[in-house]
Coordinates of N, CA and C in Angstrom, one line a residue:
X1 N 109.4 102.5 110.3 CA 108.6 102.5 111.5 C 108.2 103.9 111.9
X2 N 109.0 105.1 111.9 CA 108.8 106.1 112.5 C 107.8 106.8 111.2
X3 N 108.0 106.8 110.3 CA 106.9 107.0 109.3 C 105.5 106.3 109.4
X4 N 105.3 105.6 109.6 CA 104.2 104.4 110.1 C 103.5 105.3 110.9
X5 N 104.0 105.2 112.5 CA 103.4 106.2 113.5 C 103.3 107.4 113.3
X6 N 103.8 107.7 112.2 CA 103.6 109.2 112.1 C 102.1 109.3 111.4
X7 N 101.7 108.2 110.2 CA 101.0 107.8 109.6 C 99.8 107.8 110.5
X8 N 99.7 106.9 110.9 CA 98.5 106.2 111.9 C 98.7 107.6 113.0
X9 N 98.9 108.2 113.8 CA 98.9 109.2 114.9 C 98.3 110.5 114.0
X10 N 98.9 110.7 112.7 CA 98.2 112.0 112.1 C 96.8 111.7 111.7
X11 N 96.3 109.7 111.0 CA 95.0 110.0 111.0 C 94.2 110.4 111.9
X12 N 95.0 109.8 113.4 CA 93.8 109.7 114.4 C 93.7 111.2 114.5
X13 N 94.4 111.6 114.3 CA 94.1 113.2 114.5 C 93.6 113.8 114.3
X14 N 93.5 113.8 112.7 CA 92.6 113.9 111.9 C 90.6 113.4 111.7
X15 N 90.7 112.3 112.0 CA 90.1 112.0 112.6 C 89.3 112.4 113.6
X16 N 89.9 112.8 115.0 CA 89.2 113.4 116.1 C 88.7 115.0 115.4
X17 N 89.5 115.4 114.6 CA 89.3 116.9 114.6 C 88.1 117.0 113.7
X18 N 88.0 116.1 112.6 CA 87.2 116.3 111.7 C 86.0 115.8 112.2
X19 N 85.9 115.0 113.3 CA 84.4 114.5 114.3 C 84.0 115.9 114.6
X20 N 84.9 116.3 115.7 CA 84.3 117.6 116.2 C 84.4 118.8 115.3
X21 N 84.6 119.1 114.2 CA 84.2 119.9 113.2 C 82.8 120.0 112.7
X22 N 82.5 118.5 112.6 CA 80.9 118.5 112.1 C 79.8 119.0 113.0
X23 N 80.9 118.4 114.5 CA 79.6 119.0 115.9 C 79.5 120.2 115.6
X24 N 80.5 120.8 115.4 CA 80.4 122.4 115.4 C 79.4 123.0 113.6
X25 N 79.5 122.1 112.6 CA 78.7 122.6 112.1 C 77.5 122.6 112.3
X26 N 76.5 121.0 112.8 CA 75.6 121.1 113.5 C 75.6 121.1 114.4
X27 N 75.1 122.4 115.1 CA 75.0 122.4 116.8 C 73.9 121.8 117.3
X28 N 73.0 121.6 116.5 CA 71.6 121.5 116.7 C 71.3 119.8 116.8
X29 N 72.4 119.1 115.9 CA 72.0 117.5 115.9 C 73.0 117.3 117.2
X30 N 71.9 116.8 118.2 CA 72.4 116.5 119.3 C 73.5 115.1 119.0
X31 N 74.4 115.5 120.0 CA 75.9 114.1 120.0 C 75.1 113.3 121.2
X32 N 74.4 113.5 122.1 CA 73.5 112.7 123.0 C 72.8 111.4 122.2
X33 N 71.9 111.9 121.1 CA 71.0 110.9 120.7 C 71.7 110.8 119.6
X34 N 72.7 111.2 118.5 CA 73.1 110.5 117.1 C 74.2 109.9 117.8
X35 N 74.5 109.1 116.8 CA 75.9 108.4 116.7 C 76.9 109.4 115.4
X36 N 78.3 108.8 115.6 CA 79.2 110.0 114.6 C 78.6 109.3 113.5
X37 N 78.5 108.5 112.8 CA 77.6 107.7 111.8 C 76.7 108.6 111.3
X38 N 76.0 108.8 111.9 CA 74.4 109.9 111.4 C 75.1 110.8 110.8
X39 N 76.0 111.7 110.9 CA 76.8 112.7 110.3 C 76.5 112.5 108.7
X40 N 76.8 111.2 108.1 CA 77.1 111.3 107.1 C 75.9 111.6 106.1
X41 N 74.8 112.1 106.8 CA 73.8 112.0 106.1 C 73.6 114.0 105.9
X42 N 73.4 114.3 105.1 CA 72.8 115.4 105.4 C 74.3 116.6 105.2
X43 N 74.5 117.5 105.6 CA 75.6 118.8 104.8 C 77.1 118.6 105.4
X44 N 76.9 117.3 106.8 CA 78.1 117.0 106.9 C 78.3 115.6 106.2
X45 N 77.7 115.2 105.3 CA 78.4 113.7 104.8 C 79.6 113.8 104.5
X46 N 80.5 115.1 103.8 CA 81.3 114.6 103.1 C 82.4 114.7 104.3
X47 N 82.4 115.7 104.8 CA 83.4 115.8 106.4 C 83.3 114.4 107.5
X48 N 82.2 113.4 107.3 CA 82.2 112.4 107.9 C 82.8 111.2 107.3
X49 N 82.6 111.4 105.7 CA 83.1 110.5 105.0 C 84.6 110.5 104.8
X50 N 85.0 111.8 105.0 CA 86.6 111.7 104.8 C 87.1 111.4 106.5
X51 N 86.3 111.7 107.8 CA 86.8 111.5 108.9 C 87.1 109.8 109.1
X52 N 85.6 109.1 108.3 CA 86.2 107.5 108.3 C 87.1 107.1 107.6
X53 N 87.7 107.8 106.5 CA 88.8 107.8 105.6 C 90.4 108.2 106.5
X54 N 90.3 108.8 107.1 CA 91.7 109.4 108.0 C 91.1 108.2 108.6
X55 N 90.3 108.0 109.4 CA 90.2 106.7 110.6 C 91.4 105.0 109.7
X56 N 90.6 104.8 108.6 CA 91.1 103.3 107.8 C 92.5 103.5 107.8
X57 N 93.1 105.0 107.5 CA 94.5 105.3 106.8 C 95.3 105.1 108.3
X58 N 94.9 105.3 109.3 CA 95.6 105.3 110.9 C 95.6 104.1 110.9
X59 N 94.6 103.1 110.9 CA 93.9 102.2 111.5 C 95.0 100.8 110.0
X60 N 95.2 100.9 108.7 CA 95.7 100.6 108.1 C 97.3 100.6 108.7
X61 N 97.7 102.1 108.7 CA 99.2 101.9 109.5 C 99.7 101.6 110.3
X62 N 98.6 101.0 111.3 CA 98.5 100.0 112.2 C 99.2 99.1 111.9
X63 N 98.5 98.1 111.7 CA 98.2 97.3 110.4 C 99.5 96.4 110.2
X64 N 100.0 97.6 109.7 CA 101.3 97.6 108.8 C 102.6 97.7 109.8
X65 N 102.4 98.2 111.2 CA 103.4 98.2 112.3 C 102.9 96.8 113.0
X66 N 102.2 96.5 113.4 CA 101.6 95.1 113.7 C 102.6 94.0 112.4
X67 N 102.3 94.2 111.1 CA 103.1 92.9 111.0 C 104.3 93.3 110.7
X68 N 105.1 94.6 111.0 CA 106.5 94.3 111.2 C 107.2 94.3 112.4
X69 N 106.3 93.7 113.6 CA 107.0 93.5 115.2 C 107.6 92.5 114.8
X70 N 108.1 92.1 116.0 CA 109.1 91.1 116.5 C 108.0 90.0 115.9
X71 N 109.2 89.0 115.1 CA 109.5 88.1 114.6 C 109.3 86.5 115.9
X72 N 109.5 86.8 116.8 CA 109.9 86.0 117.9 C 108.4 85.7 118.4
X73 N 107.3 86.3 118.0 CA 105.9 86.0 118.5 C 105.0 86.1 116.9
X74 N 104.9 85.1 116.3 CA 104.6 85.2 114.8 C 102.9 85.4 115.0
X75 N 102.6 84.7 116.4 CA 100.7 84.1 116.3 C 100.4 85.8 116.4
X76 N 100.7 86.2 117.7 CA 100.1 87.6 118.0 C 100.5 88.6 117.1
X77 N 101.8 88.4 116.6 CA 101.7 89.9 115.3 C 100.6 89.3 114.4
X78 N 100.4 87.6 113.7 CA 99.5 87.9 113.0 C 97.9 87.8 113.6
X79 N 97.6 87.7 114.5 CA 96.4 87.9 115.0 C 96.1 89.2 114.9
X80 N 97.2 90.6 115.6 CA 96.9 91.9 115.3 C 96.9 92.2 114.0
X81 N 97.7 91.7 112.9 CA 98.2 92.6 111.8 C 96.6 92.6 110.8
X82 N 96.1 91.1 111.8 CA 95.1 90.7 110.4 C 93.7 91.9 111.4
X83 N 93.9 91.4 112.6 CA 92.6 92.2 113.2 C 92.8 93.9 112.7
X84 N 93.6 94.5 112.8 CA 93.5 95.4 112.4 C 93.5 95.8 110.6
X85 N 94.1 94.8 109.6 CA 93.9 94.7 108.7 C 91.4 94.8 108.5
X86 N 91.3 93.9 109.2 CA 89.8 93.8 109.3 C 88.9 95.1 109.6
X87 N 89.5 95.7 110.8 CA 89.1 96.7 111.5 C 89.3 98.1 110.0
X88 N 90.3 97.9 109.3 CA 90.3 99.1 108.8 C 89.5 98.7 107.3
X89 N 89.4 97.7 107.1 CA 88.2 97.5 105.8 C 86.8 97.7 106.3
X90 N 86.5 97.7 107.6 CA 85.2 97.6 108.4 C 85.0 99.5 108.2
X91 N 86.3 100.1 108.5 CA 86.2 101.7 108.1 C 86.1 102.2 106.7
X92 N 86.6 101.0 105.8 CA 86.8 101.4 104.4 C 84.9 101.1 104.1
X93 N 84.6 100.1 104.5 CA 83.0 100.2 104.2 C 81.9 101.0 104.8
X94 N 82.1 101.4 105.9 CA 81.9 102.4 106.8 C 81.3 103.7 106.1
X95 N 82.9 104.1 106.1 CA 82.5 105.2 104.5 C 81.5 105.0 103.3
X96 N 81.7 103.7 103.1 CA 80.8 103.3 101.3 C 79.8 103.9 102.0
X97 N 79.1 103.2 102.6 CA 77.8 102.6 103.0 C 76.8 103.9 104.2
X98 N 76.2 104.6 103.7 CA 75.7 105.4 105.3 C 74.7 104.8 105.9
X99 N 74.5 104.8 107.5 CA 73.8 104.2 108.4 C 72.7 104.7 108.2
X100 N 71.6 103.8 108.2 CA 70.4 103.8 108.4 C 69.5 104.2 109.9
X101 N 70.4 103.8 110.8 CA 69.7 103.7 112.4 C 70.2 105.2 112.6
X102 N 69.3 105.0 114.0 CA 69.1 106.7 114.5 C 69.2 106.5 115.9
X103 N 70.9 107.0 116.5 CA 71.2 106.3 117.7 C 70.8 105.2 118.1
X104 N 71.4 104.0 116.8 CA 71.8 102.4 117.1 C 70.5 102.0 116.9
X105 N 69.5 102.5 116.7 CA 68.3 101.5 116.4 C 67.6 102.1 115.1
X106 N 67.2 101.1 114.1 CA 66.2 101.5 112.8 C 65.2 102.0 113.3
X107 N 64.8 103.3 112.9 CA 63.5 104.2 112.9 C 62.0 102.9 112.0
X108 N 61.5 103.7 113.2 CA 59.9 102.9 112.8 C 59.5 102.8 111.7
X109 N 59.3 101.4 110.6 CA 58.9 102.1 109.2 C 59.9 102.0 108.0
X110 N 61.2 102.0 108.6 CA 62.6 102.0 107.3 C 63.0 101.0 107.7
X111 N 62.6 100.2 105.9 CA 63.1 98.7 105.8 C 64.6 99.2 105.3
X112 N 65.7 97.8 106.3 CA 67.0 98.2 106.0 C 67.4 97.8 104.9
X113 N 68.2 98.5 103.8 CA 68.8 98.1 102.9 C 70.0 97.4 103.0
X114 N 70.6 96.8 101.6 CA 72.2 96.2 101.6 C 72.6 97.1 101.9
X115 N 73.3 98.1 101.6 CA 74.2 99.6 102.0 C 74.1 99.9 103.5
X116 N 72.4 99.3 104.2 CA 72.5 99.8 105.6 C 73.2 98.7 106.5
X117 N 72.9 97.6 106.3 CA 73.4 96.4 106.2 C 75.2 96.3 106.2
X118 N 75.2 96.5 105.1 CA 76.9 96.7 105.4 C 77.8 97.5 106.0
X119 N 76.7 99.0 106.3 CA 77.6 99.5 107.2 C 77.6 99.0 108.8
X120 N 76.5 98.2 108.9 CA 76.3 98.0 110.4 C 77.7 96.5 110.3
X121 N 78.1 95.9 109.3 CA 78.7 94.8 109.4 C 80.2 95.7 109.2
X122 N 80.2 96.4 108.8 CA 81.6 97.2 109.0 C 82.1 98.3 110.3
X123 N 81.1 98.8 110.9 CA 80.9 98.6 112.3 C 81.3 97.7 113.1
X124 N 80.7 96.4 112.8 CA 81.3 95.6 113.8 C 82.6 94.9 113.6
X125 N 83.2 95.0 112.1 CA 84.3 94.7 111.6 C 85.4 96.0 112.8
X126 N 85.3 96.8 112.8 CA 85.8 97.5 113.4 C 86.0 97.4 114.8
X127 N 85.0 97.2 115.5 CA 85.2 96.8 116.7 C 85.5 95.6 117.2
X128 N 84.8 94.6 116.7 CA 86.4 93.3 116.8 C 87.2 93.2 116.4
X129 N 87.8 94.4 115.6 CA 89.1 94.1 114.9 C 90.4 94.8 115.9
X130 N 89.4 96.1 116.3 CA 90.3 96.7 117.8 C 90.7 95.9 118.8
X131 N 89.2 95.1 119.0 CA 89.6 94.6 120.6 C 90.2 93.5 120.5
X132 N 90.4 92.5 119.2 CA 91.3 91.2 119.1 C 93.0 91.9 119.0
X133 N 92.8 92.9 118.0 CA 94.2 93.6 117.7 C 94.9 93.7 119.5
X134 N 94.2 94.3 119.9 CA 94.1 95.2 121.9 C 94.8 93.9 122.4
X135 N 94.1 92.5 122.4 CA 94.5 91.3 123.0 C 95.9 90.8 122.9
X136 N 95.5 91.0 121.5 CA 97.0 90.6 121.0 C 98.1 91.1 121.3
X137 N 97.9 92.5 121.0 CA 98.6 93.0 121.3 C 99.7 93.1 123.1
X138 N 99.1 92.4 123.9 CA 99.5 92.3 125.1 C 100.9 91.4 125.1
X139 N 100.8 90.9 124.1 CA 101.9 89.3 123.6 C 102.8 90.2 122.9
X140 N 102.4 90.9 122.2 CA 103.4 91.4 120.9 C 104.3 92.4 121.9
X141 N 103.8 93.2 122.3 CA 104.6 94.5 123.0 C 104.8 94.4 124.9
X142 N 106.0 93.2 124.8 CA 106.1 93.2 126.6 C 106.6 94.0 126.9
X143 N 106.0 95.3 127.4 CA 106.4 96.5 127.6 C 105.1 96.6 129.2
X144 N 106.0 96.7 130.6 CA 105.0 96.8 131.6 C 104.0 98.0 131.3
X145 N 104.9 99.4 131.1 CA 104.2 100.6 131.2 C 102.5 100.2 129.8
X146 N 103.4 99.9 128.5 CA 102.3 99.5 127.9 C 100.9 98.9 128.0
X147 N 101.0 97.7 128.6 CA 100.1 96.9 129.4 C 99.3 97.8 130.4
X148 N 100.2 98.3 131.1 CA 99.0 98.8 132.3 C 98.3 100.0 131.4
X149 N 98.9 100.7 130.7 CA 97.6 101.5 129.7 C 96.3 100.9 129.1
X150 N 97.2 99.6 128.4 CA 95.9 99.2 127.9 C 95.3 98.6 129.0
X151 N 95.2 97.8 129.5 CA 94.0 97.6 130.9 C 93.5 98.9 131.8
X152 N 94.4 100.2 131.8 CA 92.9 101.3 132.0 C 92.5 102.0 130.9
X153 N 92.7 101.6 129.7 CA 91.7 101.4 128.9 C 90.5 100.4 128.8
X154 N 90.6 99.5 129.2 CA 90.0 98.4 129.3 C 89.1 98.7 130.2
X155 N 89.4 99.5 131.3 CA 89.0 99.3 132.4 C 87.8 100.7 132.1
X156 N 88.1 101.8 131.6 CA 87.6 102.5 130.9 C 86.3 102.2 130.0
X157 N 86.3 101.2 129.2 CA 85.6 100.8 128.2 C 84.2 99.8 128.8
X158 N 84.6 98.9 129.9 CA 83.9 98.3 130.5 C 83.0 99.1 131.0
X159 N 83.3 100.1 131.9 CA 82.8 101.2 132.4 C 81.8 102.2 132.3
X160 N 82.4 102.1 131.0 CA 81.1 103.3 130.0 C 79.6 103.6 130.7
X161 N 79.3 102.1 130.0 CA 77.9 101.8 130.1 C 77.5 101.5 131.6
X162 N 77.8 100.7 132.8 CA 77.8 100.9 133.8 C 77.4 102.4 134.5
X163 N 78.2 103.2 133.9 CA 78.4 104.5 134.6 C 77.5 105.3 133.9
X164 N 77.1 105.3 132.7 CA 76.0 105.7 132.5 C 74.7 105.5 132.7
X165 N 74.6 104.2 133.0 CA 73.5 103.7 133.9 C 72.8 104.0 134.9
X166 N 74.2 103.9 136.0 CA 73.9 104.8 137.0 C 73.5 106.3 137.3
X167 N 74.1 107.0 136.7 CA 73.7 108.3 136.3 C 72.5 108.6 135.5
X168 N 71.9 107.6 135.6 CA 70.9 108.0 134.8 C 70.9 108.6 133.4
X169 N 71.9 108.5 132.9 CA 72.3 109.1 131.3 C 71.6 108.4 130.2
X170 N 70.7 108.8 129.8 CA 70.4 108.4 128.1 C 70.3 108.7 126.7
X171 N 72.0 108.6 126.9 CA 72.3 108.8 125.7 C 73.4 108.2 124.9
X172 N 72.6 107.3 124.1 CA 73.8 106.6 123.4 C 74.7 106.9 122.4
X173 N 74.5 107.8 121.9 CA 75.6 108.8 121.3 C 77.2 109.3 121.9
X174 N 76.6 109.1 123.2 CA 77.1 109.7 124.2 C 78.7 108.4 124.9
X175 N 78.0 107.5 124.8 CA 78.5 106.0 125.0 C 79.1 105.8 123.8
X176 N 78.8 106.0 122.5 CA 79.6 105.6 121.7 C 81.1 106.2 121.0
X177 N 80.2 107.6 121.4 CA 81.9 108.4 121.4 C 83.0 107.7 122.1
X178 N 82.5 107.3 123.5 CA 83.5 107.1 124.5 C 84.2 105.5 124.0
X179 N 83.2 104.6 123.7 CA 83.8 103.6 123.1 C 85.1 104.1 121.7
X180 N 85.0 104.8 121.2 CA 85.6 105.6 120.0 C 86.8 105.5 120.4
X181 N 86.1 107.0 121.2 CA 88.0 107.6 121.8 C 88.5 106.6 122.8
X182 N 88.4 105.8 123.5 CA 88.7 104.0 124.1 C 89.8 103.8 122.9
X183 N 89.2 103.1 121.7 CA 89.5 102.5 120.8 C 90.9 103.6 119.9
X184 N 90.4 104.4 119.8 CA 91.5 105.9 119.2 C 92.8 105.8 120.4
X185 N 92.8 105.6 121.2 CA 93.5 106.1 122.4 C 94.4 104.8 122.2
X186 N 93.8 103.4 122.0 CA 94.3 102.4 122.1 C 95.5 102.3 121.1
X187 N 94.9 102.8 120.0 CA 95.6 102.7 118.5 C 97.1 104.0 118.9
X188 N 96.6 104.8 119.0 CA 97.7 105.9 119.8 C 99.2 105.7 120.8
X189 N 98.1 104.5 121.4 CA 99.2 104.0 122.0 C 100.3 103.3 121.8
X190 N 99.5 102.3 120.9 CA 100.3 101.2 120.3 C 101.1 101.7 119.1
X191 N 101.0 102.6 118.3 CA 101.8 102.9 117.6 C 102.8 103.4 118.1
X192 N 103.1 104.3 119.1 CA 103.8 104.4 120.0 C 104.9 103.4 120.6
X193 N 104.4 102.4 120.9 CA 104.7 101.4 122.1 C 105.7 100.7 120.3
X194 N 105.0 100.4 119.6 CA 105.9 100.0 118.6 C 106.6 100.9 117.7
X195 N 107.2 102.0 117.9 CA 108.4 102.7 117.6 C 108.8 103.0 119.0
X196 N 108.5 102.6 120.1 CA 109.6 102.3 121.1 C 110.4 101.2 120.8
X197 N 109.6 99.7 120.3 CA 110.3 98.7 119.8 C 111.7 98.8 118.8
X198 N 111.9 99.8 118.1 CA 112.9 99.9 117.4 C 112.7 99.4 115.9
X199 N 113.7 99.1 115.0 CA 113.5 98.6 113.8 C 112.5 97.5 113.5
X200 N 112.5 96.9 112.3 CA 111.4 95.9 112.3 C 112.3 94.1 112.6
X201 N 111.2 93.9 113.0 CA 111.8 92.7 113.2 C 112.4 92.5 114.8
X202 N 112.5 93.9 115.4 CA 113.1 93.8 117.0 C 112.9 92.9 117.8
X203 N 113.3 92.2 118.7 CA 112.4 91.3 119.7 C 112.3 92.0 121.0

């Protein structure tokens, strides 16, 4: 277990660092209008491509702490173990594949290919695979302090878009990070929350 978390907490970390590494190589591609996706195109591909690579490896040892919880709730460990099983092949293709769109929508003129195609389906592999894993997770880990995290995460994530709304903000780049680090934060937690649980199999 404690290897596990150690696993999954160093990708995320890796991860966050290697996102904002690329900002800092391009200063000039605005994080307003791209998504971290766009990265991969151009002198940061390969720094983006290893960032979704630390992402799968966290998001994998997930995964793998999800299906060694308690025994005592078999539906919700395997609802998480498989959602996040999903979520991290959604990163593993992520990687293959670089995005076509330009801040979430295909540019005028560029027919989408299979490759663009799969990364948008690995994309959304990823983001259902968080928020079912998130659900589940509420069953797996009856931990009060736990729960009330993840619902102001939750509460966070709803929010986003609302709040940028209002503010008049347009920038979806900008929105998507935040759904990210939501999702990053979640995973952070929960590996956490399960090496509080103890050995495998704890109830």
């Amino acid at each position: 277990m404690p290897r596990l978390v150690t696993v999954a907490r160093g990708g995320l970390i890796a991860f966050v660092g290697l996102v904002a590494l690329e900002h800092a190589l391009r200063p000039r591609f605005s994080p307003a209008d791209h998504f971290i996706s766009e990265y991969a195109h151009g002198s940061t591909a390969p720094v983006q491509v290893i960032a979704f690579l630390a992402w799968a490896v966290a998001t994998g040892a997930c995964a793998a702490l999800a299906a060694r919880a308690s025994r005592r709730r078999p539906v919700a460990r395997a609802f998480a173990a498989v959602a996040l099983g999903a979520a991290t092949v959604g990163l593993l293709v992520a990687a293959t594949f670089a995005t076509q769109t330009v801040g979430g929508e295909l540019p005028s003129g560029v027919v989408r290919t299979t490759g663009g195609r799969l990364h948008d389906l690995g994309t959304l592999a990823i983001l259902a695979g968080l928020l079912v894993a998130a659900v589940a997770s509420l069953r797996l880990v009856p931990d009060r302090r736990y729960r009330l995290v993840v619902l102001a995460l939750a509460v966070v994530l709803v929010a986003i878009v609302p709040i940028m709304v209002a503010a008049g903000l347009d920038a979806p780049g900008v929105g998507q990070r935040g759904f990210i680090l939501v999702g990053c934060a979640w995973q952070w937690a929960f590996a956490g929350a399960m090496m509080g649980r103890g050995s495998v199999g704890a109830g």
